[in-house]
PDB file of N, CA and C in Angstrom:
ATOM      1  N   MET B   1     -12.683  -7.467  -7.320  1.00 57.00           N
ATOM      2  CA  MET B   1     -11.708  -8.404  -7.565  1.00 57.00           C
ATOM      3  C   MET B   1     -11.075  -9.085  -6.102  1.00 57.00           C
ATOM      4  N   CYS B   2     -10.564  -8.242  -5.152  1.00 54.00           N
ATOM      5  CA  CYS B   2     -10.312  -8.932  -3.778  1.00 54.00           C
ATOM      6  C   CYS B   2     -10.876  -9.863  -3.476  1.00 54.00           C
ATOM      7  N   LYS B   3     -12.578  -9.315  -3.536  1.00 60.00           N
ATOM      8  CA  LYS B   3     -13.226 -10.555  -2.753  1.00 60.00           C
ATOM      9  C   LYS B   3     -13.461 -12.279  -3.114  1.00 60.00           C
ATOM     10  N   HIS B   4     -13.033 -11.977  -4.680  1.00 63.00           N
ATOM     11  CA  HIS B   4     -13.051 -13.658  -4.696  1.00 63.00           C
ATOM     12  C   HIS B   4     -11.814 -14.235  -4.548  1.00 63.00           C
ATOM     13  N   SER B   5     -11.901 -15.148  -4.391  1.00 69.00           N
ATOM     14  CA  SER B   5     -10.426 -15.598  -3.433  1.00 69.00           C
ATOM     15  C   SER B   5      -9.443 -16.270  -4.794  1.00 69.00           C
ATOM     16  N   HIS B   6     -10.391 -16.994  -5.644  1.00 73.00           N
ATOM     17  CA  HIS B   6      -9.495 -17.313  -6.764  1.00 73.00           C
ATOM     18  C   HIS B   6      -8.934 -16.693  -7.861  1.00 73.00           C
ATOM     19  N   PHE B   7      -9.252 -14.989  -8.507  1.00 82.00           N
ATOM     20  CA  PHE B   7      -8.886 -14.097  -8.156  1.00 82.00           C
ATOM     21  C   PHE B   7      -7.650 -13.479  -7.951  1.00 82.00           C
ATOM     22  N   VAL B   8      -7.817 -13.355  -6.414  1.00 83.00           N
ATOM     23  CA  VAL B   8      -6.506 -13.360  -5.718  1.00 83.00           C
ATOM     24  C   VAL B   8      -5.172 -14.282  -5.341  1.00 83.00           C
ATOM     25  N   GLU B   9      -6.064 -15.186  -5.659  1.00 84.00           N
ATOM     26  CA  GLU B   9      -4.818 -16.958  -6.309  1.00 84.00           C
ATOM     27  C   GLU B   9      -3.896 -16.424  -7.355  1.00 84.00           C
ATOM     28  N   SER B  10      -4.907 -16.381  -8.334  1.00 87.00           N
ATOM     29  CA  SER B  10      -4.291 -16.078  -9.708  1.00 87.00           C
ATOM     30  C   SER B  10      -3.333 -15.030  -9.714  1.00 87.00           C
ATOM     31  N   MET B  11      -3.737 -13.984  -9.353  1.00 87.00           N
ATOM     32  CA  MET B  11      -2.455 -12.455  -9.570  1.00 87.00           C
ATOM     33  C   MET B  11      -1.571 -12.522  -8.228  1.00 87.00           C
ATOM     34  N   PHE B  12      -2.019 -13.570  -7.377  1.00 91.00           N
ATOM     35  CA  PHE B  12      -0.350 -13.603  -6.811  1.00 91.00           C
ATOM     36  C   PHE B  12       0.453 -14.569  -7.414  1.00 91.00           C
ATOM     37  N   GLN B  13      -0.379 -15.631  -8.112  1.00 87.00           N
ATOM     38  CA  GLN B  13       0.942 -16.703  -8.554  1.00 87.00           C
ATOM     39  C   GLN B  13       1.667 -15.835  -9.918  1.00 87.00           C
ATOM     40  N   CYS B  14       0.883 -14.769 -10.616  1.00 90.00           N
ATOM     41  CA  CYS B  14       1.744 -14.121 -11.565  1.00 90.00           C
ATOM     42  C   CYS B  14       2.980 -13.423 -10.746  1.00 90.00           C
ATOM     43  N   GLU B  15       4.276 -13.875 -11.724  1.00 90.00           N
ATOM     44  CA  GLU B  15       5.456 -14.083 -11.451  1.00 90.00           C
ATOM     45  C   GLU B  15       5.549 -12.246 -10.765  1.00 90.00           C
ATOM     46  N   GLY B  16       6.236 -11.946  -9.528  1.00 90.00           N
ATOM     47  CA  GLY B  16       6.243 -10.444  -9.404  1.00 90.00           C
ATOM     48  C   GLY B  16       5.547  -9.966  -8.831  1.00 90.00           C
ATOM     49  N   SER B  17       4.295 -10.051  -8.778  1.00 93.00           N
ATOM     50  CA  SER B  17       3.085  -9.559  -8.904  1.00 93.00           C
ATOM     51  C   SER B  17       3.037  -8.674  -7.437  1.00 93.00           C
ATOM     52  N   TYR B  18       3.369  -9.057  -6.429  1.00 93.00           N
ATOM     53  CA  TYR B  18       3.580  -8.379  -5.003  1.00 93.00           C
ATOM     54  C   TYR B  18       5.120  -7.203  -5.268  1.00 93.00           C
ATOM     55  N   ASP B  19       5.737  -7.520  -5.957  1.00 93.00           N
ATOM     56  CA  ASP B  19       7.003  -6.668  -5.895  1.00 93.00           C
ATOM     57  C   ASP B  19       6.008  -5.424  -7.396  1.00 93.00           C
ATOM     58  N   VAL B  20       5.466  -5.485  -7.901  1.00 94.00           N
ATOM     59  CA  VAL B  20       5.158  -4.277  -8.763  1.00 94.00           C
ATOM     60  C   VAL B  20       4.079  -4.111  -8.358  1.00 94.00           C
ATOM     61  N   LEU B  21       2.908  -4.602  -7.146  1.00 95.00           N
ATOM     62  CA  LEU B  21       2.043  -3.551  -6.549  1.00 95.00           C
ATOM     63  C   LEU B  21       2.946  -2.853  -5.557  1.00 95.00           C
ATOM     64  N   SER B  22       3.773  -3.463  -4.787  1.00 94.00           N
ATOM     65  CA  SER B  22       4.733  -2.152  -3.893  1.00 94.00           C
ATOM     66  C   SER B  22       5.160  -0.992  -4.468  1.00 94.00           C
ATOM     67  N   GLU B  23       5.617  -1.502  -5.901  1.00 94.00           N
ATOM     68  CA  GLU B  23       6.232  -0.181  -6.751  1.00 94.00           C
ATOM     69  C   GLU B  23       5.036   0.569  -6.675  1.00 94.00           C
ATOM     70  N   LEU B  24       3.635   0.370  -7.406  1.00 94.00           N
ATOM     71  CA  LEU B  24       2.692   1.647  -7.850  1.00 94.00           C
ATOM     72  C   LEU B  24       2.320   2.144  -6.524  1.00 94.00           C
ATOM     73  N   LEU B  25       2.343   0.899  -5.312  1.00 93.00           N
ATOM     74  CA  LEU B  25       2.140   2.410  -3.911  1.00 93.00           C
ATOM     75  C   LEU B  25       3.507   3.014  -3.937  1.00 93.00           C
ATOM     76  N   GLN B  26       4.361   3.290  -3.952  1.00 91.00           N
ATOM     77  CA  GLN B  26       5.835   3.600  -3.976  1.00 91.00           C
ATOM     78  C   GLN B  26       5.433   5.383  -5.377  1.00 91.00           C
ATOM     79  N   MET B  27       5.355   4.577  -6.531  1.00 93.00           N
ATOM     80  CA  MET B  27       4.954   5.685  -7.115  1.00 93.00           C
ATOM     81  C   MET B  27       3.859   6.640  -7.008  1.00 93.00           C
ATOM     82  N   PHE B  28       3.017   5.802  -6.914  1.00 93.00           N
ATOM     83  CA  PHE B  28       1.515   6.473  -6.906  1.00 93.00           C
ATOM     84  C   PHE B  28       0.902   6.667  -5.499  1.00 93.00           C
ATOM     85  N   ARG B  29       1.568   7.413  -4.421  1.00 87.00           N
ATOM     86  CA  ARG B  29       0.955   7.601  -3.321  1.00 87.00           C
ATOM     87  C   ARG B  29       0.265   8.755  -3.381  1.00 87.00           C
ATOM     88  N   ASP B  30       0.350   9.522  -4.314  1.00 89.00           N
ATOM     89  CA  ASP B  30      -0.227  11.088  -4.513  1.00 89.00           C
ATOM     90  C   ASP B  30      -1.661  10.745  -5.402  1.00 89.00           C
ATOM     91  N   LYS B  31      -1.753   9.757  -5.523  1.00 92.00           N
ATOM     92  CA  LYS B  31      -2.886   9.506  -6.713  1.00 92.00           C
ATOM     93  C   LYS B  31      -3.695   8.027  -6.049  1.00 92.00           C
ATOM     94  N   SER B  32      -4.861   8.644  -5.156  1.00 89.00           N
ATOM     95  CA  SER B  32      -5.128   7.733  -4.413  1.00 89.00           C
ATOM     96  C   SER B  32      -6.173   6.619  -4.790  1.00 89.00           C
ATOM     97  N   ASP B  33      -6.387   6.913  -6.041  1.00 92.00           N
ATOM     98  CA  ASP B  33      -7.323   5.712  -6.597  1.00 92.00           C
ATOM     99  C   ASP B  33      -6.438   4.534  -7.326  1.00 92.00           C
ATOM    100  N   ILE B  34      -5.276   4.885  -7.542  1.00 92.00           N
ATOM    101  CA  ILE B  34      -3.814   4.035  -7.931  1.00 92.00           C
ATOM    102  C   ILE B  34      -3.420   3.158  -7.010  1.00 92.00           C
ATOM    103  N   PHE B  35      -3.398   4.604  -5.472  1.00 93.00           N
ATOM    104  CA  PHE B  35      -2.638   3.645  -4.176  1.00 93.00           C
ATOM    105  C   PHE B  35      -3.546   2.782  -3.731  1.00 93.00           C
ATOM    106  N   VAL B  36      -4.850   3.567  -3.422  1.00 93.00           N
ATOM    107  CA  VAL B  36      -6.016   2.395  -2.834  1.00 93.00           C
ATOM    108  C   VAL B  36      -6.343   0.914  -3.519  1.00 93.00           C
ATOM    109  N   LEU B  37      -6.083   0.830  -4.743  1.00 91.00           N
ATOM    110  CA  LEU B  37      -6.516  -0.360  -5.251  1.00 91.00           C
ATOM    111  C   LEU B  37      -5.502  -1.133  -5.569  1.00 91.00           C
ATOM    112  N   ALA B  38      -4.136  -0.847  -5.451  1.00 92.00           N
ATOM    113  CA  ALA B  38      -2.482  -1.440  -4.982  1.00 92.00           C
ATOM    114  C   ALA B  38      -2.781  -1.848  -3.526  1.00 92.00           C
ATOM    115  N   ALA B  39      -2.920  -1.204  -2.507  1.00 93.00           N
ATOM    116  CA  ALA B  39      -3.188  -1.269  -1.222  1.00 93.00           C
ATOM    117  C   ALA B  39      -3.971  -2.702  -1.372  1.00 93.00           C
ATOM    118  N   ARG B  40      -5.276  -2.593  -1.834  1.00 92.00           N
ATOM    119  CA  ARG B  40      -6.012  -3.406  -0.941  1.00 92.00           C
ATOM    120  C   ARG B  40      -6.046  -4.767  -1.321  1.00 92.00           C
ATOM    121  N   ILE B  41      -5.110  -4.995  -3.330  1.00 92.00           N
ATOM    122  CA  ILE B  41      -4.679  -6.243  -3.635  1.00 92.00           C
ATOM    123  C   ILE B  41      -3.617  -6.891  -2.697  1.00 92.00           C
ATOM    124  N   LEU B  42      -2.745  -6.378  -1.974  1.00 93.00           N
ATOM    125  CA  LEU B  42      -1.913  -6.280  -1.466  1.00 93.00           C
ATOM    126  C   LEU B  42      -2.551  -7.006   0.095  1.00 93.00           C
ATOM    127  N   LEU B  43      -3.565  -6.424   0.309  1.00 92.00           N
ATOM    128  CA  LEU B  43      -4.021  -6.592   1.787  1.00 92.00           C
ATOM    129  C   LEU B  43      -4.993  -7.927   1.477  1.00 92.00           C
ATOM    130  N   ALA B  44      -4.876  -7.949   0.469  1.00 91.00           N
ATOM    131  CA  ALA B  44      -5.625  -9.623   0.232  1.00 91.00           C
ATOM    132  C   ALA B  44      -5.000 -10.348   0.230  1.00 91.00           C
ATOM    133  N   PHE B  45      -3.614 -10.643  -0.565  1.00 93.00           N
ATOM    134  CA  PHE B  45      -2.433 -11.234  -0.595  1.00 93.00           C
ATOM    135  C   PHE B  45      -2.135 -11.575   0.887  1.00 93.00           C
ATOM    136  N   ALA B  46      -2.059 -10.556   1.852  1.00 92.00           N
ATOM    137  CA  ALA B  46      -1.389 -10.366   3.428  1.00 92.00           C
ATOM    138  C   ALA B  46      -1.978 -11.177   3.883  1.00 92.00           C
ATOM    139  N   ARG B  47      -3.720 -11.290   3.800  1.00 91.00           N
ATOM    140  CA  ARG B  47      -4.451 -12.214   4.645  1.00 91.00           C
ATOM    141  C   ARG B  47      -4.775 -13.319   4.627  1.00 91.00           C
ATOM    142  N   ASP B  48      -3.717 -14.151   3.842  1.00 91.00           N
ATOM    143  CA  ASP B  48      -2.863 -15.025   4.098  1.00 91.00           C
ATOM    144  C   ASP B  48      -1.911 -15.232   4.336  1.00 91.00           C
ATOM    145  N   ALA B  49      -2.096 -15.860   5.662  1.00 94.00           N
ATOM    146  CA  ALA B  49      -0.655 -16.359   6.169  1.00 94.00           C
ATOM    147  C   ALA B  49       1.087 -16.534   5.420  1.00 94.00           C
ATOM    148  N   SER B  50       0.489 -17.906   4.505  1.00 93.00           N
ATOM    149  CA  SER B  50       1.870 -18.198   3.632  1.00 93.00           C
ATOM    150  C   SER B  50       2.223 -17.276   2.374  1.00 93.00           C
ATOM    151  N   LYS B  51       1.172 -16.497   2.169  1.00 93.00           N
ATOM    152  CA  LYS B  51       1.265 -15.519   0.767  1.00 93.00           C
ATOM    153  C   LYS B  51       2.080 -14.147   2.074  1.00 93.00           C
ATOM    154  N   ALA B  52       1.547 -13.893   3.168  1.00 93.00           N
ATOM    155  CA  ALA B  52       2.244 -12.621   3.763  1.00 93.00           C
ATOM    156  C   ALA B  52       3.699 -12.895   4.023  1.00 93.00           C
ATOM    157  N   GLN B  53       3.673 -14.632   4.392  1.00 95.00           N
ATOM    158  CA  GLN B  53       4.971 -15.063   4.941  1.00 95.00           C
ATOM    159  C   GLN B  53       5.816 -14.508   3.265  1.00 95.00           C
ATOM    160  N   GLU B  54       5.874 -15.358   2.432  1.00 93.00           N
ATOM    161  CA  GLU B  54       6.151 -14.996   1.269  1.00 93.00           C
ATOM    162  C   GLU B  54       7.152 -13.561   0.710  1.00 93.00           C
ATOM    163  N   MET B  55       5.858 -12.469   0.638  1.00 93.00           N
ATOM    164  CA  MET B  55       5.721 -11.173   0.821  1.00 93.00           C
ATOM    165  C   MET B  55       7.216 -11.046   2.013  1.00 93.00           C
ATOM    166  N   GLY B  56       6.660 -11.196   3.120  1.00 93.00           N
ATOM    167  CA  GLY B  56       7.489 -10.730   4.237  1.00 93.00           C
ATOM    168  C   GLY B  56       9.020 -10.839   3.967  1.00 93.00           C
ATOM    169  N   GLU B  57       9.329 -12.290   3.319  1.00 95.00           N
ATOM    170  CA  GLU B  57      11.137 -12.561   2.745  1.00 95.00           C
ATOM    171  C   GLU B  57      11.582 -12.121   1.480  1.00 95.00           C
ATOM    172  N   ASN B  58      10.642 -10.662   0.936  1.00 94.00           N
ATOM    173  CA  ASN B  58      11.073 -10.286  -0.164  1.00 94.00           C
ATOM    174  C   ASN B  58      11.584  -8.472   0.241  1.00 94.00           C
ATOM    175  N   LYS B  59      12.915  -9.241   0.243  1.00 95.00           N
ATOM    176  CA  LYS B  59      13.221  -7.562   0.971  1.00 95.00           C
ATOM    177  C   LYS B  59      13.131  -6.408   0.342  1.00 95.00           C
ATOM    178  N   ASP B  60      13.225  -6.469  -0.932  1.00 93.00           N
ATOM    179  CA  ASP B  60      12.706  -5.252  -1.595  1.00 93.00           C
ATOM    180  C   ASP B  60      11.176  -4.528  -1.338  1.00 93.00           C
ATOM    181  N   VAL B  61      10.720  -5.695  -1.470  1.00 93.00           N
ATOM    182  CA  VAL B  61       9.163  -5.360  -1.384  1.00 93.00           C
ATOM    183  C   VAL B  61       8.825  -4.557   0.318  1.00 93.00           C
ATOM    184  N   MET B  62       9.701  -5.508   0.692  1.00 95.00           N
ATOM    185  CA  MET B  62       9.795  -4.904   2.546  1.00 95.00           C
ATOM    186  C   MET B  62      10.031  -3.011   2.439  1.00 95.00           C
ATOM    187  N   ARG B  63      11.004  -3.337   1.871  1.00 95.00           N
ATOM    188  CA  ARG B  63      11.637  -2.056   2.096  1.00 95.00           C
ATOM    189  C   ARG B  63      10.998  -1.065   1.721  1.00 95.00           C
ATOM    190  N   ARG B  64      10.013  -1.161   0.103  1.00 94.00           N
ATOM    191  CA  ARG B  64       9.256  -0.192  -0.203  1.00 94.00           C
ATOM    192  C   ARG B  64       8.139  -0.414   0.316  1.00 94.00           C
ATOM    193  N   LEU B  65       7.968  -0.904   1.180  1.00 94.00           N
ATOM    194  CA  LEU B  65       6.236  -0.780   1.961  1.00 94.00           C
ATOM    195  C   LEU B  65       6.923  -0.007   3.170  1.00 94.00           C
ATOM    196  N   LYS B  66       8.200  -0.122   3.680  1.00 95.00           N
ATOM    197  CA  LYS B  66       8.610   0.546   5.130  1.00 95.00           C
ATOM    198  C   LYS B  66       8.127   1.841   5.221  1.00 95.00           C
ATOM    199  N   GLY B  67       9.024   2.065   3.585  1.00 94.00           N
ATOM    200  CA  GLY B  67       9.363   3.446   3.029  1.00 94.00           C
ATOM    201  C   GLY B  67       8.104   4.290   2.779  1.00 94.00           C
ATOM    202  N   VAL B  68       7.127   3.856   2.062  1.00 93.00           N
ATOM    203  CA  VAL B  68       5.751   4.314   1.669  1.00 93.00           C
ATOM    204  C   VAL B  68       5.276   4.355   3.068  1.00 93.00           C
ATOM    205  N   GLN B  69       4.906   3.720   3.855  1.00 94.00           N
ATOM    206  CA  GLN B  69       4.505   3.902   5.622  1.00 94.00           C
ATOM    207  C   GLN B  69       5.116   5.423   5.941  1.00 94.00           C
ATOM    208  N   SER B  70       6.664   4.508   5.923  1.00 95.00           N
ATOM    209  CA  SER B  70       7.168   6.717   6.855  1.00 95.00           C
ATOM    210  C   SER B  70       6.602   8.030   6.242  1.00 95.00           C
ATOM    211  N   ILE B  71       7.172   7.629   4.809  1.00 92.00           N
ATOM    212  CA  ILE B  71       5.960   8.721   4.128  1.00 92.00           C
ATOM    213  C   ILE B  71       4.670   9.560   4.346  1.00 92.00           C
ATOM    214  N   MET B  72       3.879   8.153   4.408  1.00 90.00           N
ATOM    215  CA  MET B  72       2.685   8.460   4.433  1.00 90.00           C
ATOM    216  C   MET B  72       1.965   9.038   5.957  1.00 90.00           C
ATOM    217  N   GLN B  73       3.035   7.922   7.082  1.00 94.00           N
ATOM    218  CA  GLN B  73       2.381   8.604   8.038  1.00 94.00           C
ATOM    219  C   GLN B  73       3.732  10.359   8.493  1.00 94.00           C
ATOM    220  N   SER B  74       4.802  10.555   7.476  1.00 93.00           N
ATOM    221  CA  SER B  74       5.324  11.890   7.922  1.00 93.00           C
ATOM    222  C   SER B  74       3.752  12.704   7.509  1.00 93.00           C
ATOM    223  N   LYS B  75       3.271  12.530   5.723  1.00 89.00           N
ATOM    224  CA  LYS B  75       2.276  13.589   5.174  1.00 89.00           C
ATOM    225  C   LYS B  75       0.942  13.341   6.622  1.00 89.00           C
ATOM    226  N   LEU B  76       0.730  12.855   7.304  1.00 90.00           N
ATOM    227  CA  LEU B  76      -0.503  12.100   8.026  1.00 90.00           C
ATOM    228  C   LEU B  76      -0.233  13.193   8.958  1.00 90.00           C
ATOM    229  N   THR B  77       0.976  13.391  10.127  1.00 92.00           N
ATOM    230  CA  THR B  77       1.357  14.458  11.574  1.00 92.00           C
ATOM    231  C   THR B  77       1.605  15.468  10.409  1.00 92.00           C
ATOM    232  N   ILE B  78       1.643  16.200   9.083  1.00 91.00           N
ATOM    233  CA  ILE B  78       1.689  17.072   8.931  1.00 91.00           C
ATOM    234  C   ILE B  78       0.722  17.666   8.679  1.00 91.00           C
ATOM    235  N   GLU B  79      -0.784  16.968   7.524  1.00 88.00           N
ATOM    236  CA  GLU B  79      -1.733  17.155   7.650  1.00 88.00           C
ATOM    237  C   GLU B  79      -2.664  17.654   8.963  1.00 88.00           C
ATOM    238  N   SER B  80      -1.895  16.748  10.179  1.00 88.00           N
ATOM    239  CA  SER B  80      -3.017  17.382  11.302  1.00 88.00           C
ATOM    240  C   SER B  80      -2.285  18.385  12.027  1.00 88.00           C
ATOM    241  N   ARG B  81      -1.485  18.326  12.148  1.00 85.00           N
ATOM    242  CA  ARG B  81      -0.685  20.281  12.710  1.00 85.00           C
ATOM    243  C   ARG B  81      -1.459  21.127  11.719  1.00 85.00           C
ATOM    244  N   SER B  82      -1.548  20.781  10.764  1.00 84.00           N
ATOM    245  CA  SER B  82      -1.667  22.069   9.855  1.00 84.00           C
ATOM    246  C   SER B  82      -3.532  21.788  10.132  1.00 84.00           C
ATOM    247  N   ARG B  83      -3.819  21.217  10.679  1.00 80.00           N
ATOM    248  CA  ARG B  83      -5.574  21.178  10.425  1.00 80.00           C
ATOM    249  C   ARG B  83      -6.121  21.585  11.645  1.00 80.00           C
ATOM    250  N   ALA B  84      -4.888  21.230  12.903  1.00 78.00           N
ATOM    251  CA  ALA B  84      -5.207  22.129  14.053  1.00 78.00           C
ATOM    252  C   ALA B  84      -4.914  23.453  13.980  1.00 78.00           C
ATOM    253  N   VAL B  85      -3.616  24.170  13.437  1.00 77.00           N
ATOM    254  CA  VAL B  85      -3.637  25.182  13.159  1.00 77.00           C
ATOM    255  C   VAL B  85      -4.592  26.190  12.752  1.00 77.00           C
ATOM    256  N   ARG B  86      -5.429  25.414  11.984  1.00 74.00           N
ATOM    257  CA  ARG B  86      -6.373  26.204  10.688  1.00 74.00           C
ATOM    258  C   ARG B  86      -7.523  26.057  11.901  1.00 74.00           C
ATOM    259  N   LEU B  87      -7.796  25.076  12.796  1.00 73.00           N
ATOM    260  CA  LEU B  87      -8.878  25.131  13.642  1.00 73.00           C
ATOM    261  C   LEU B  87      -8.739  25.953  14.591  1.00 73.00           C
ATOM    262  N   SER B  88      -7.307  26.532  15.192  1.00 72.00           N
ATOM    263  CA  SER B  88      -7.358  27.327  16.228  1.00 72.00           C
ATOM    264  C   SER B  88      -7.229  28.677  15.906  1.00 72.00           C
ATOM    265  N   PHE B  89      -7.398  29.434  14.682  1.00 72.00           N
ATOM    266  CA  PHE B  89      -7.439  30.531  13.589  1.00 72.00           C
ATOM    267  C   PHE B  89      -9.098  30.341  13.019  1.00 72.00           C
ATOM    268  N   PRO B  90     -10.240  30.345  13.537  1.00 66.00           N
ATOM    269  CA  PRO B  90     -11.498  30.632  13.147  1.00 66.00           C
ATOM    270  C   PRO B  90     -11.331  31.550  11.612  1.00 66.00           C
ATOM    271  N   PRO B  91     -12.252  31.500  11.016  1.00 64.00           N
ATOM    272  CA  PRO B  91     -12.239  32.502  10.516  1.00 64.00           C
ATOM    273  C   PRO B  91     -12.816  34.022  10.665  1.00 64.00           C
TER     274      PRO B  91
END
């Protein structure tokens, strides 16, 4: 769907579309199938400079995205440490 610009344009024109997608990222960050789909659509929106600017001006969306980024970064750090510990103690 994101590969076709007319779909991306139609989705972006729906009122609150990027707001809803940012909520999906926040609510379903542990469900990769939903998270990845929402992230791909937001990425498709952000590839257009005017759409990226409009999304960036929405304080609620940016707050949610920064929150998701922070949580995902923390998760990655924890998983990396855990993996390093497991590798240092072979079975």
